[in-house]
């Protein structure tokens, strides 16, 4: 299992605001996405491109995943967004986020453009990833094809506000439950995105919660997608970062237990452990299925930077 790149918190930063770009460098978000789309007014987009190139090239981002969200392919800005940002700061960029993805062809078009720019600028071909944002009914219908459209795909992201408009949902509260609906109206959507991401072997990211000062409400919403298996969530305000980092990481207890399961199963299946297909870890029986589940929790814990506080001791024969 490949080591995960932690994306528990995905901080939105408007490219048109140099002060916010500078502040974001010191915040503890796992990923930052410097935004050229909804956070930038049309007249501000050319200047925002230059701000983002300068901020990336100045460095100081630490271990953060550095992503730029360009405009979607139906606009007049997308091509120039990619050309200027990747041509100007491609060596300092990890991913391009493509919003409002409707079908696989749009991902393939971005892949082809990235390849040409990488070749033209002496960059490693294929290193820059693609994050695909699902924000419409059409995009959700095609999410499986979108997930497999390019080797560059690293995440599938839910964009709730535009999606709600796309399906005429009767609500103006983005990312929260509605009192008139006896359940979670986003559950089906989130599961579709999660299944596509997991089938492709990439990460699934939940979208934003717009009531940015209501951290308890953010936590309630985030816990639902984290329980499903999502890897992280967008944060629109620094006050949401710590909550996301905690919620989308395993607890210390669960992380330690997962590592113990891996050690115990590895020993049990070895020559010294008797080459057994199952074994006991305390009062718990573990087997290959247990190992697979533990790999998920251990992988997320390692990505989050957790350290073990217990160790495995083989039982005496």
PDB file of C-alpha atoms in Angstrom, residues 2 9-10 39 84 98 102 129 135 138 146 167 169 188 190 193 232 278 299:
ATOM      1  CA  UNK A   2       1.440   3.355  -1.076  1.00  0.00           C
ATOM      2  CA  UNK A   9      -7.501  19.938   5.707  1.00  0.00           C
ATOM      3  CA  UNK A  10      -7.654  21.598   2.274  1.00  0.00           C
ATOM      4  CA  UNK A  39     -12.825  33.318  -5.136  1.00  0.00           C
ATOM      5  CA  UNK A  84       0.665  30.937 -16.886  1.00  0.00           C
ATOM      6  CA  UNK A  98     -10.229  21.303 -12.205  1.00  0.00           C
ATOM      7  CA  UNK A 102     -18.534  17.038 -16.480  1.00  0.00           C
ATOM      8  CA  UNK A 129      -1.420  15.793 -10.404  1.00  0.00           C
ATOM      9  CA  UNK A 135     -20.212  19.840  -8.843  1.00  0.00           C
ATOM     10  CA  UNK A 138     -23.706  15.347 -15.101  1.00  0.00           C
ATOM     11  CA  UNK A 146     -13.654  10.771 -14.572  1.00  0.00           C
ATOM     12  CA  UNK A 167     -30.166  19.522  -8.918  1.00  0.00           C
ATOM     13  CA  UNK A 169     -32.092  21.421  -4.103  1.00  0.00           C
ATOM     14  CA  UNK A 188     -25.799   9.184  -1.956  1.00  0.00           C
ATOM     15  CA  UNK A 190     -20.751  11.316  -1.154  1.00  0.00           C
ATOM     16  CA  UNK A 193     -17.712   9.944  -5.146  1.00  0.00           C
ATOM     17  CA  UNK A 232     -10.314  15.245   4.232  1.00  0.00           C
ATOM     18  CA  UNK A 278      -5.520 -16.216  11.783  1.00  0.00           C
ATOM     19  CA  UNK A 299      -1.791   4.576   6.555  1.00  0.00           C
TER      20      UNK A 299
END
